[in-house]
PDB file of C-alpha atoms in Angstrom:
ATOM      1  CA  MET A 961     275.254  66.210  23.082  1.00 40.00           C
ATOM      2  CA  SER A 962     277.769  65.120  25.683  1.00 39.00           C
ATOM      3  CA  ASN A 963     276.913  65.479  29.354  1.00 42.00           C
ATOM      4  CA  HIS A 964     280.562  65.733  30.316  1.00 40.00           C
ATOM      5  CA  ARG A 965     280.646  67.218  33.817  1.00 38.00           C
ATOM      6  CA  VAL A 966     283.011  70.100  34.443  1.00 37.00           C
ATOM      7  CA  VAL A 967     284.824  69.854  37.757  1.00 37.00           C
ATOM      8  CA  SER A 968     283.780  72.507  40.282  1.00 35.00           C
ATOM      9  CA  ASN A 969     285.962  74.290  42.822  1.00 33.00           C
ATOM     10  CA  THR A 970     284.705  71.983  45.554  1.00 30.00           C
ATOM     11  CA  ASP A 971     285.518  68.909  43.512  1.00 33.00           C
ATOM     12  CA  ALA A 972     288.946  70.309  42.733  1.00 32.00           C
ATOM     13  CA  ILE A 973     289.955  70.217  46.393  1.00 28.00           C
ATOM     14  CA  SER A 974     289.603  66.446  46.451  1.00 31.00           C
ATOM     15  CA  ILE A 975     291.165  65.689  43.072  1.00 32.00           C
ATOM     16  CA  VAL A 976     294.134  68.042  42.859  1.00 37.00           C
ATOM     17  CA  GLY A 977     297.225  66.041  43.551  1.00 41.00           C
ATOM     18  CA  ARG A 978     295.666  62.708  42.675  1.00 45.00           C
ATOM     19  CA  SER A 979     298.331  60.191  41.737  1.00 49.00           C
ATOM     20  CA  ASP A 980     296.288  57.747  39.645  1.00 62.00           C
ATOM     21  CA  ARG A 981     297.858  58.701  36.315  1.00 74.00           C
ATOM     22  CA  LYS A 982     298.937  55.698  34.286  1.00 80.00           C
ATOM     23  CA  SER A 983     302.485  54.968  33.251  1.00 81.00           C
ATOM     24  CA  VAL A 984     303.192  55.561  29.570  1.00 81.00           C
ATOM     25  CA  ASP A 985     302.140  52.548  27.480  1.00 84.00           C
ATOM     26  CA  THR A 986     302.523  51.704  23.791  1.00 86.00           C
ATOM     27  CA  THR A 987     299.526  53.817  22.791  1.00 88.00           C
ATOM     28  CA  ALA A 988     300.802  56.886  24.628  1.00 88.00           C
ATOM     29  CA  ALA A 989     304.313  56.374  23.247  1.00 87.00           C
ATOM     30  CA  SER A 990     302.995  56.206  19.672  1.00 89.00           C
ATOM     31  CA  LEU A 991     300.874  59.332  20.128  1.00 91.00           C
ATOM     32  CA  MET A 992     303.791  61.194  21.706  1.00 89.00           C
ATOM     33  CA  LEU A 993     305.974  60.246  18.741  1.00 89.00           C
ATOM     34  CA  LEU A 994     303.375  61.760  16.408  1.00 91.00           C
ATOM     35  CA  PHE A 995     303.067  64.812  18.670  1.00 90.00           C
ATOM     36  CA  CYS A 996     306.830  65.373  18.634  1.00 88.00           C
ATOM     37  CA  LEU A 997     306.997  64.948  14.869  1.00 89.00           C
ATOM     38  CA  VAL A 998     304.396  67.685  14.412  1.00 90.00           C
ATOM     39  CA  LEU A 999     305.975  70.024  16.951  1.00 85.00           C
ATOM     40  CA  GLY A1000     309.386  69.470  15.402  1.00 85.00           C
ATOM     41  CA  PHE A1001     308.015  71.092  12.252  1.00 90.00           C
ATOM     42  CA  GLN A1002     306.562  74.044  14.158  1.00 89.00           C
ATOM     43  CA  GLN A1003     309.618  76.322  14.250  1.00 88.00           C
ATOM     44  CA  VAL A1004     310.368  75.566  10.584  1.00 91.00           C
ATOM     45  CA  ALA A1005     306.799  76.489   9.599  1.00 93.00           C
ATOM     46  CA  ILE A1006     307.109  79.804  11.455  1.00 94.00           C
ATOM     47  CA  LYS A1007     310.620  80.651  10.286  1.00 92.00           C
ATOM     48  CA  GLY A1008     309.921  79.671   6.671  1.00 92.00           C
ATOM     49  CA  VAL A1009     307.355  82.447   6.130  1.00 94.00           C
ATOM     50  CA  ALA A1010     308.736  85.007   8.602  1.00 93.00           C
ATOM     51  CA  GLU A1011     309.433  87.481   5.798  1.00 92.00           C
ATOM     52  CA  ASP A1012     305.741  87.504   4.863  1.00 95.00           C
ATOM     53  CA  ILE A1013     304.212  87.270   8.335  1.00 95.00           C
ATOM     54  CA  SER A1014     306.260  88.005  11.442  1.00 94.00           C
ATOM     55  CA  PRO A1015     306.452  85.192  14.028  1.00 94.00           C
ATOM     56  CA  MET A1016     304.523  87.313  16.531  1.00 94.00           C
ATOM     57  CA  VAL A1017     301.646  87.841  14.092  1.00 95.00           C
ATOM     58  CA  GLN A1018     301.652  84.167  13.076  1.00 96.00           C
ATOM     59  CA  ILE A1019     301.301  82.983  16.656  1.00 95.00           C
ATOM     60  CA  GLY A1020     298.682  85.609  17.488  1.00 95.00           C
ATOM     61  CA  LEU A1021     296.559  84.810  14.427  1.00 96.00           C
ATOM     62  CA  ARG A1022     296.819  81.043  14.769  1.00 96.00           C
ATOM     63  CA  SER A1023     295.852  81.299  18.446  1.00 95.00           C
ATOM     64  CA  ALA A1024     292.805  83.402  17.602  1.00 96.00           C
ATOM     65  CA  MET A1025     291.632  81.077  14.822  1.00 96.00           C
ATOM     66  CA  ALA A1026     292.334  77.896  16.774  1.00 95.00           C
ATOM     67  CA  GLY A1027     290.565  79.467  19.758  1.00 93.00           C
ATOM     68  CA  CYS A1028     287.418  79.797  17.632  1.00 93.00           C
ATOM     69  CA  LEU A1029     287.663  76.138  16.627  1.00 93.00           C
ATOM     70  CA  VAL A1030     288.105  75.065  20.240  1.00 91.00           C
ATOM     71  CA  GLY A1031     285.146  77.261  21.188  1.00 88.00           C
ATOM     72  CA  VAL A1032     282.917  75.386  18.745  1.00 90.00           C
ATOM     73  CA  LEU A1033     284.214  72.063  20.038  1.00 88.00           C
ATOM     74  CA  THR A1034     283.651  72.991  23.688  1.00 85.00           C
ATOM     75  CA  TYR A1035     280.079  74.041  22.919  1.00 84.00           C
ATOM     76  CA  TRP A1036     279.450  70.745  21.105  1.00 86.00           C
ATOM     77  CA  ARG A1037     280.913  68.871  24.099  1.00 82.00           C
ATOM     78  CA  GLY A1038     278.442  70.610  26.425  1.00 81.00           C
ATOM     79  CA  ILE A1039     280.902  73.016  28.044  1.00 76.00           C
ATOM     80  CA  ARG A1040     279.571  76.561  28.456  1.00 70.00           C
ATOM     81  CA  TRP A1041     281.272  79.907  29.049  1.00 65.00           C
ATOM     82  CA  ALA A1042     279.962  79.847  32.617  1.00 69.00           C
ATOM     83  CA  ASP A1043     282.059  76.746  33.210  1.00 69.00           C
ATOM     84  CA  LEU A1044     285.229  78.739  32.605  1.00 70.00           C
ATOM     85  CA  GLY A1045     284.628  80.556  35.876  1.00 72.00           C
ATOM     86  CA  HIS A1046     285.261  77.376  37.854  1.00 79.00           C
ATOM     87  CA  HIS A1047     288.942  77.458  36.851  1.00 82.00           C
ATOM     88  CA  TRP A1048     289.590  81.136  36.127  1.00 85.00           C
ATOM     89  CA  ALA A1049     292.654  81.524  38.390  1.00 89.00           C
ATOM     90  CA  PRO A1050     294.733  78.574  37.099  1.00 91.00           C
ATOM     91  CA  GLY A1051     293.305  79.213  33.629  1.00 91.00           C
ATOM     92  CA  LEU A1052     294.679  82.738  33.655  1.00 92.00           C
ATOM     93  CA  LEU A1053     298.055  81.455  34.845  1.00 93.00           C
ATOM     94  CA  VAL A1054     298.380  78.851  32.102  1.00 94.00           C
ATOM     95  CA  GLY A1055     297.180  81.404  29.565  1.00 94.00           C
ATOM     96  CA  LEU A1056     299.889  83.847  30.617  1.00 95.00           C
ATOM     97  CA  GLY A1057     302.474  81.056  30.607  1.00 95.00           C
ATOM     98  CA  PHE A1058     301.433  79.954  27.123  1.00 94.00           C
ATOM     99  CA  ALA A1059     301.547  83.538  25.846  1.00 95.00           C
ATOM    100  CA  ALA A1060     305.006  83.995  27.375  1.00 95.00           C
ATOM    101  CA  GLU A1061     306.229  80.723  25.851  1.00 94.00           C
ATOM    102  CA  PHE A1062     305.248  81.618  22.316  1.00 93.00           C
ATOM    103  CA  GLY A1063     306.074  85.280  22.760  1.00 94.00           C
ATOM    104  CA  PHE A1064     309.643  84.202  23.527  1.00 96.00           C
ATOM    105  CA  VAL A1065     309.553  81.781  20.571  1.00 94.00           C
ATOM    106  CA  ALA A1066     308.407  84.526  18.193  1.00 93.00           C
ATOM    107  CA  TRP A1067     310.974  86.993  19.495  1.00 94.00           C
ATOM    108  CA  GLY A1068     313.791  84.449  19.534  1.00 94.00           C
ATOM    109  CA  LEU A1069     313.173  83.270  15.964  1.00 92.00           C
ATOM    110  CA  THR A1070     314.075  86.731  14.698  1.00 91.00           C
ATOM    111  CA  TYR A1071     317.628  86.127  15.974  1.00 91.00           C
ATOM    112  CA  THR A1072     318.399  82.405  15.975  1.00 86.00           C
ATOM    113  CA  LEU A1073     317.953  79.353  13.757  1.00 85.00           C
ATOM    114  CA  ALA A1074     314.774  77.283  13.816  1.00 87.00           C
ATOM    115  CA  SER A1075     316.849  74.253  14.841  1.00 80.00           C
ATOM    116  CA  HIS A1076     318.346  76.134  17.804  1.00 80.00           C
ATOM    117  CA  MET A1077     314.913  77.303  18.921  1.00 87.00           C
ATOM    118  CA  SER A1078     313.660  73.708  18.809  1.00 82.00           C
ATOM    119  CA  VAL A1079     316.439  72.559  21.120  1.00 79.00           C
ATOM    120  CA  PHE A1080     316.131  75.291  23.719  1.00 82.00           C
ATOM    121  CA  LEU A1081     312.321  75.256  23.734  1.00 86.00           C
ATOM    122  CA  TYR A1082     312.376  71.535  24.492  1.00 78.00           C
ATOM    123  CA  THR A1083     314.461  71.927  27.594  1.00 79.00           C
ATOM    124  CA  ALA A1084     310.965  72.254  29.092  1.00 83.00           C
ATOM    125  CA  PRO A1085     310.734  68.558  30.121  1.00 77.00           C
ATOM    126  CA  ILE A1086     313.822  68.952  32.328  1.00 77.00           C
ATOM    127  CA  PHE A1087     312.346  71.915  34.200  1.00 83.00           C
ATOM    128  CA  ALA A1088     308.879  70.346  34.272  1.00 84.00           C
ATOM    129  CA  ALA A1089     310.211  67.049  35.654  1.00 78.00           C
ATOM    130  CA  LEU A1090     311.945  68.938  38.447  1.00 80.00           C
ATOM    131  CA  GLY A1091     308.832  70.965  39.290  1.00 85.00           C
ATOM    132  CA  LEU A1092     306.553  67.928  39.146  1.00 82.00           C
ATOM    133  CA  HIS A1093     308.963  65.927  41.292  1.00 79.00           C
ATOM    134  CA  LEU A1094     308.918  68.653  43.950  1.00 79.00           C
ATOM    135  CA  TRP A1095     305.253  69.672  43.988  1.00 78.00           C
ATOM    136  CA  VAL A1096     302.962  67.031  42.471  1.00 79.00           C
ATOM    137  CA  PRO A1097     302.360  63.719  44.306  1.00 77.00           C
ATOM    138  CA  GLY A1098     302.659  60.676  42.085  1.00 73.00           C
ATOM    139  CA  GLU A1099     304.899  62.397  39.530  1.00 72.00           C
ATOM    140  CA  GLN A1100     308.206  61.453  41.127  1.00 75.00           C
ATOM    141  CA  LEU A1101     310.725  59.892  38.755  1.00 74.00           C
ATOM    142  CA  SER A1102     312.698  56.844  39.760  1.00 78.00           C
ATOM    143  CA  VAL A1103     316.490  56.909  39.751  1.00 82.00           C
ATOM    144  CA  ARG A1104     316.450  54.919  36.526  1.00 79.00           C
ATOM    145  CA  GLN A1105     314.077  57.432  34.888  1.00 75.00           C
ATOM    146  CA  TRP A1106     316.254  60.341  35.997  1.00 81.00           C
ATOM    147  CA  TRP A1107     319.152  58.654  34.220  1.00 83.00           C
ATOM    148  CA  GLY A1108     316.946  58.466  31.131  1.00 77.00           C
ATOM    149  CA  VAL A1109     316.146  62.184  31.357  1.00 76.00           C
ATOM    150  CA  GLY A1110     319.824  62.961  31.772  1.00 82.00           C
ATOM    151  CA  LEU A1111     320.768  60.809  28.805  1.00 82.00           C
ATOM    152  CA  ALA A1112     318.115  62.458  26.614  1.00 75.00           C
ATOM    153  CA  PHE A1113     319.328  65.917  27.638  1.00 78.00           C
ATOM    154  CA  LEU A1114     322.916  64.901  26.910  1.00 83.00           C
ATOM    155  CA  GLY A1115     321.766  63.758  23.481  1.00 77.00           C
ATOM    156  CA  MET A1116     320.321  67.208  22.830  1.00 71.00           C
ATOM    157  CA  LEU A1117     323.549  68.899  23.884  1.00 75.00           C
ATOM    158  CA  VAL A1118     325.613  66.643  21.645  1.00 78.00           C
ATOM    159  CA  ALA A1119     323.212  67.136  18.728  1.00 67.00           C
ATOM    160  CA  MET A1120     323.471  70.922  18.989  1.00 64.00           C
ATOM    161  CA  ALA A1121     327.138  71.292  19.937  1.00 65.00           C
ATOM    162  CA  PRO A1122     328.301  74.467  18.128  1.00 61.00           C
ATOM    163  CA  SER A1123     330.534  73.881  15.134  1.00 58.00           C
ATOM    164  CA  GLY A1124     331.425  77.544  14.687  1.00 60.00           C
ATOM    165  CA  ALA A1125     331.452  80.901  16.442  1.00 55.00           C
ATOM    166  CA  TYR A1126     328.133  82.099  17.825  1.00 63.00           C
ATOM    167  CA  SER A1127     327.031  85.638  17.075  1.00 74.00           C
ATOM    168  CA  ILE A1128     325.470  87.859  19.725  1.00 83.00           C
ATOM    169  CA  GLU A1129     322.152  87.594  17.880  1.00 86.00           C
ATOM    170  CA  ILE A1130     322.147  83.796  18.006  1.00 81.00           C
ATOM    171  CA  ILE A1131     323.061  83.782  21.697  1.00 81.00           C
ATOM    172  CA  LEU A1132     320.175  86.177  22.406  1.00 89.00           C
ATOM    173  CA  GLY A1133     317.761  84.035  20.394  1.00 88.00           C
ATOM    174  CA  ASP A1134     318.930  80.894  22.175  1.00 84.00           C
ATOM    175  CA  ALA A1135     318.415  82.579  25.563  1.00 87.00           C
ATOM    176  CA  LEU A1136     314.864  83.512  24.555  1.00 93.00           C
ATOM    177  CA  GLY A1137     314.314  79.893  23.558  1.00 90.00           C
ATOM    178  CA  LEU A1138     315.412  78.803  27.019  1.00 87.00           C
ATOM    179  CA  LEU A1139     312.906  81.234  28.574  1.00 94.00           C
ATOM    180  CA  ALA A1140     310.230  79.731  26.330  1.00 95.00           C
ATOM    181  CA  GLY A1141     311.107  76.283  27.670  1.00 91.00           C
ATOM    182  CA  LEU A1142     310.840  77.529  31.250  1.00 92.00           C
ATOM    183  CA  SER A1143     307.416  79.041  30.488  1.00 95.00           C
ATOM    184  CA  TRP A1144     306.165  75.763  28.999  1.00 91.00           C
ATOM    185  CA  ALA A1145     307.406  73.829  32.021  1.00 91.00           C
ATOM    186  CA  ALA A1146     305.653  76.237  34.383  1.00 93.00           C
ATOM    187  CA  THR A1147     302.307  75.768  32.609  1.00 93.00           C
ATOM    188  CA  THR A1148     302.677  71.973  32.817  1.00 88.00           C
ATOM    189  CA  VAL A1149     303.230  72.158  36.577  1.00 90.00           C
ATOM    190  CA  VAL A1150     300.270  74.544  37.041  1.00 91.00           C
ATOM    191  CA  ILE A1151     297.967  72.255  35.042  1.00 89.00           C
ATOM    192  CA  ARG A1152     298.930  69.183  37.065  1.00 84.00           C
ATOM    193  CA  LYS A1153     298.880  71.007  40.425  1.00 86.00           C
ATOM    194  CA  THR A1154     295.491  72.724  40.101  1.00 87.00           C
ATOM    195  CA  SER A1155     291.872  71.910  39.236  1.00 85.00           C
ATOM    196  CA  LEU A1156     292.814  72.011  35.547  1.00 86.00           C
ATOM    197  CA  SER A1157     294.333  68.578  36.138  1.00 80.00           C
ATOM    198  CA  GLU A1158     290.845  67.079  35.807  1.00 80.00           C
ATOM    199  CA  ALA A1159     289.240  69.708  33.583  1.00 81.00           C
ATOM    200  CA  PRO A1160     288.395  68.881  29.951  1.00 84.00           C
ATOM    201  CA  ALA A1161     291.342  69.386  27.596  1.00 82.00           C
ATOM    202  CA  GLU A1162     289.255  71.769  25.494  1.00 86.00           C
ATOM    203  CA  LEU A1163     288.739  74.077  28.461  1.00 86.00           C
ATOM    204  CA  THR A1164     292.453  74.294  29.280  1.00 87.00           C
ATOM    205  CA  LEU A1165     293.326  74.964  25.659  1.00 90.00           C
ATOM    206  CA  SER A1166     290.640  77.676  25.476  1.00 89.00           C
ATOM    207  CA  TYR A1167     292.344  79.597  28.265  1.00 91.00           C
ATOM    208  CA  GLN A1168     295.742  79.330  26.596  1.00 92.00           C
ATOM    209  CA  LEU A1169     294.681  80.295  23.097  1.00 94.00           C
ATOM    210  CA  CYS A1170     292.405  83.168  24.130  1.00 93.00           C
ATOM    211  CA  VAL A1171     294.924  84.799  26.468  1.00 94.00           C
ATOM    212  CA  THR A1172     297.698  84.397  23.893  1.00 95.00           C
ATOM    213  CA  ALA A1173     295.663  85.993  21.101  1.00 95.00           C
ATOM    214  CA  LEU A1174     294.486  88.840  23.351  1.00 95.00           C
ATOM    215  CA  LEU A1175     298.067  89.626  24.391  1.00 94.00           C
ATOM    216  CA  LEU A1176     300.146  89.033  21.270  1.00 94.00           C
ATOM    217  CA  LEU A1177     297.916  90.553  18.585  1.00 95.00           C
ATOM    218  CA  PRO A1178     297.815  94.012  20.245  1.00 95.00           C
ATOM    219  CA  VAL A1179     301.600  93.868  20.694  1.00 93.00           C
ATOM    220  CA  ALA A1180     301.969  93.007  17.000  1.00 93.00           C
ATOM    221  CA  ALA A1181     299.626  95.847  16.030  1.00 94.00           C
ATOM    222  CA  ILE A1182     301.376  98.454  18.198  1.00 94.00           C
ATOM    223  CA  SER A1183     304.806  97.411  16.906  1.00 91.00           C
ATOM    224  CA  GLY A1184     303.672  97.675  13.274  1.00 92.00           C
ATOM    225  CA  GLN A1185     304.150  93.980  12.532  1.00 94.00           C
ATOM    226  CA  LEU A1186     300.462  93.392  11.849  1.00 91.00           C
ATOM    227  CA  MET A1187     300.271  96.113   9.193  1.00 91.00           C
ATOM    228  CA  SER A1188     303.260  94.716   7.278  1.00 92.00           C
ATOM    229  CA  THR A1189     301.707  91.248   6.948  1.00 93.00           C
ATOM    230  CA  GLN A1190     301.620  89.762   3.436  1.00 94.00           C
ATOM    231  CA  PHE A1191     299.275  86.814   2.908  1.00 95.00           C
ATOM    232  CA  THR A1192     301.186  84.942   0.219  1.00 95.00           C
ATOM    233  CA  PRO A1193     300.073  81.397  -0.726  1.00 95.00           C
ATOM    234  CA  MET A1194     302.957  79.896   1.275  1.00 95.00           C
ATOM    235  CA  ALA A1195     302.156  82.081   4.285  1.00 95.00           C
ATOM    236  CA  ILE A1196     298.485  81.065   4.184  1.00 96.00           C
ATOM    237  CA  ALA A1197     299.435  77.372   3.924  1.00 96.00           C
ATOM    238  CA  SER A1198     301.826  77.672   6.881  1.00 95.00           C
ATOM    239  CA  LEU A1199     299.245  79.548   8.947  1.00 96.00           C
ATOM    240  CA  GLY A1200     296.609  76.937   8.139  1.00 96.00           C
ATOM    241  CA  PHE A1201     298.933  74.122   9.216  1.00 95.00           C
ATOM    242  CA  GLN A1202     299.828  75.896  12.448  1.00 95.00           C
ATOM    243  CA  THR A1203     296.176  76.589  13.242  1.00 96.00           C
ATOM    244  CA  LEU A1204     294.626  73.206  12.459  1.00 95.00           C
ATOM    245  CA  ILE A1205     297.445  70.802  13.234  1.00 95.00           C
ATOM    246  CA  ILE A1206     299.569  72.475  15.914  1.00 93.00           C
ATOM    247  CA  SER A1207     297.363  74.865  17.891  1.00 92.00           C
ATOM    248  CA  PHE A1208     294.208  72.759  17.615  1.00 93.00           C
ATOM    249  CA  ALA A1209     294.821  69.026  17.089  1.00 93.00           C
ATOM    250  CA  ALA A1210     298.310  68.581  18.576  1.00 91.00           C
ATOM    251  CA  LEU A1211     297.678  70.651  21.698  1.00 88.00           C
ATOM    252  CA  LEU A1212     294.359  68.918  22.348  1.00 88.00           C
ATOM    253  CA  LEU A1213     296.213  65.624  22.102  1.00 90.00           C
ATOM    254  CA  TRP A1214     298.846  66.862  24.587  1.00 84.00           C
ATOM    255  CA  PHE A1215     296.305  67.927  27.192  1.00 81.00           C
ATOM    256  CA  THR A1216     294.334  64.724  26.749  1.00 86.00           C
ATOM    257  CA  LEU A1217     297.480  62.695  27.402  1.00 88.00           C
ATOM    258  CA  LEU A1218     298.258  64.838  30.464  1.00 79.00           C
ATOM    259  CA  ARG A1219     294.904  63.841  31.965  1.00 80.00           C
ATOM    260  CA  ARG A1220     295.591  60.119  31.527  1.00 84.00           C
ATOM    261  CA  TYR A1221     299.343  59.592  31.884  1.00 86.00           C
ATOM    262  CA  ARG A1222     302.153  60.772  34.130  1.00 80.00           C
ATOM    263  CA  ALA A1223     303.413  64.113  32.881  1.00 73.00           C
ATOM    264  CA  SER A1224     306.989  63.458  33.966  1.00 68.00           C
ATOM    265  CA  GLN A1225     307.148  60.326  31.779  1.00 75.00           C
ATOM    266  CA  LEU A1226     305.452  62.023  28.825  1.00 80.00           C
ATOM    267  CA  GLY A1227     308.006  64.806  29.064  1.00 71.00           C
ATOM    268  CA  VAL A1228     310.878  62.441  28.306  1.00 71.00           C
ATOM    269  CA  PHE A1229     309.439  61.822  24.834  1.00 77.00           C
ATOM    270  CA  SER A1230     309.458  65.568  24.154  1.00 73.00           C
ATOM    271  CA  PHE A1231     313.209  65.331  23.659  1.00 71.00           C
ATOM    272  CA  LEU A1232     312.460  63.860  20.234  1.00 79.00           C
ATOM    273  CA  ALA A1233     310.808  67.076  19.031  1.00 81.00           C
ATOM    274  CA  PRO A1234     314.021  69.144  18.769  1.00 78.00           C
ATOM    275  CA  LEU A1235     315.686  66.341  16.850  1.00 79.00           C
ATOM    276  CA  PHE A1236     312.846  66.417  14.338  1.00 86.00           C
ATOM    277  CA  GLY A1237     313.147  70.215  14.361  1.00 85.00           C
ATOM    278  CA  VAL A1238     316.835  70.065  13.459  1.00 82.00           C
ATOM    279  CA  LEU A1239     316.115  67.518  10.733  1.00 84.00           C
ATOM    280  CA  PHE A1240     313.321  69.609   9.188  1.00 89.00           C
ATOM    281  CA  GLY A1241     315.441  72.744   9.463  1.00 87.00           C
ATOM    282  CA  THR A1242     318.223  71.032   7.554  1.00 85.00           C
ATOM    283  CA  LEU A1243     315.978  69.632   4.822  1.00 87.00           C
ATOM    284  CA  LEU A1244     313.689  72.624   4.315  1.00 88.00           C
ATOM    285  CA  LEU A1245     315.673  75.690   5.422  1.00 87.00           C
ATOM    286  CA  ASN A1246     319.173  74.495   4.511  1.00 87.00           C
ATOM    287  CA  GLU A1247     320.366  74.770   8.098  1.00 80.00           C
ATOM    288  CA  PRO A1248     323.581  72.840   8.798  1.00 74.00           C
ATOM    289  CA  LEU A1249     323.569  69.162   9.833  1.00 68.00           C
ATOM    290  CA  SER A1250     326.658  67.673  11.421  1.00 68.00           C
ATOM    291  CA  ILE A1251     327.796  64.286  12.686  1.00 77.00           C
ATOM    292  CA  ASN A1252     327.130  65.377  16.261  1.00 71.00           C
ATOM    293  CA  PHE A1253     323.431  65.605  15.387  1.00 68.00           C
ATOM    294  CA  VAL A1254     323.417  61.942  14.382  1.00 69.00           C
ATOM    295  CA  MET A1255     325.233  61.002  17.600  1.00 80.00           C
ATOM    296  CA  GLY A1256     322.870  63.115  19.721  1.00 74.00           C
ATOM    297  CA  ALA A1257     319.833  61.606  18.025  1.00 68.00           C
ATOM    298  CA  ALA A1258     321.072  58.110  18.857  1.00 74.00           C
ATOM    299  CA  LEU A1259     321.549  59.083  22.519  1.00 77.00           C
ATOM    300  CA  SER A1260     318.077  60.583  22.801  1.00 70.00           C
ATOM    301  CA  TRP A1261     316.408  57.610  21.134  1.00 66.00           C
ATOM    302  CA  SER A1262     318.235  55.230  23.462  1.00 70.00           C
ATOM    303  CA  ALA A1263     316.989  57.258  26.448  1.00 66.00           C
ATOM    304  CA  LEU A1264     313.392  56.233  25.654  1.00 60.00           C
ATOM    305  CA  SER A1265     314.152  52.701  26.806  1.00 58.00           C
ATOM    306  CA  TRP A1266     314.819  54.014  30.323  1.00 62.00           C
TER     307      TRP A1266
END
């Protein structure tokens, strides 16, 4: 069994704000590409079975099941429930932020397209880069990197330039997606600014999944969404994918990378996720694909060289 030491409150005072994170290398870039590919499929997986299981119920259930898996992993790694108390304040904050992020995603997907949700959710790196630049030593972007962020964001705007009239419902869903992006950015800043910066990735993810399940499942039950759930084969397959690949494996990978590399640089790669989301939405949900998507994709890919 691992003797991995959990950072105490006293230790946290000396390590919070450390600036020894590495710049993104080839390994990190490859893992972030895989991470973005998986997350790009996330909104499609939720939207594709929304008639069987509401987005709110899907996110609540996957968080609960993935939370159990993370619990087993943390126990195997030598982390005990008592260790959670060392980080309860930032843990509660990131848990609330995570619940807000996916609460907005679930709500927004009832109004807007999966491709739109992908784009507005992944405005998070812009907000996170700004917050990290202001509050976390060692996370400041150079002028050249800011140009890269700007170019990637421009690519997203070009890729999702509206080709027709927006309905009120789509505008509302897009706004909820933007709030989801803000919530994700806030949790990234909290993680890097507090003792969670050096805590095991499993511990951080435990806070997020547990708080999300405890908040969203009661909301789904009270609103009647839980009772109307239909576990069709496709719904079960989608829920299994979301639990094992997204909420467990992909998020553990994200938090592991955050402990080793500069969050502001990792965030630039997140601009690829909405492009994958638009692509999957087009192929699997028959959502429209236009020439501006191809142009926007080229801009965002070119931004990675900055």
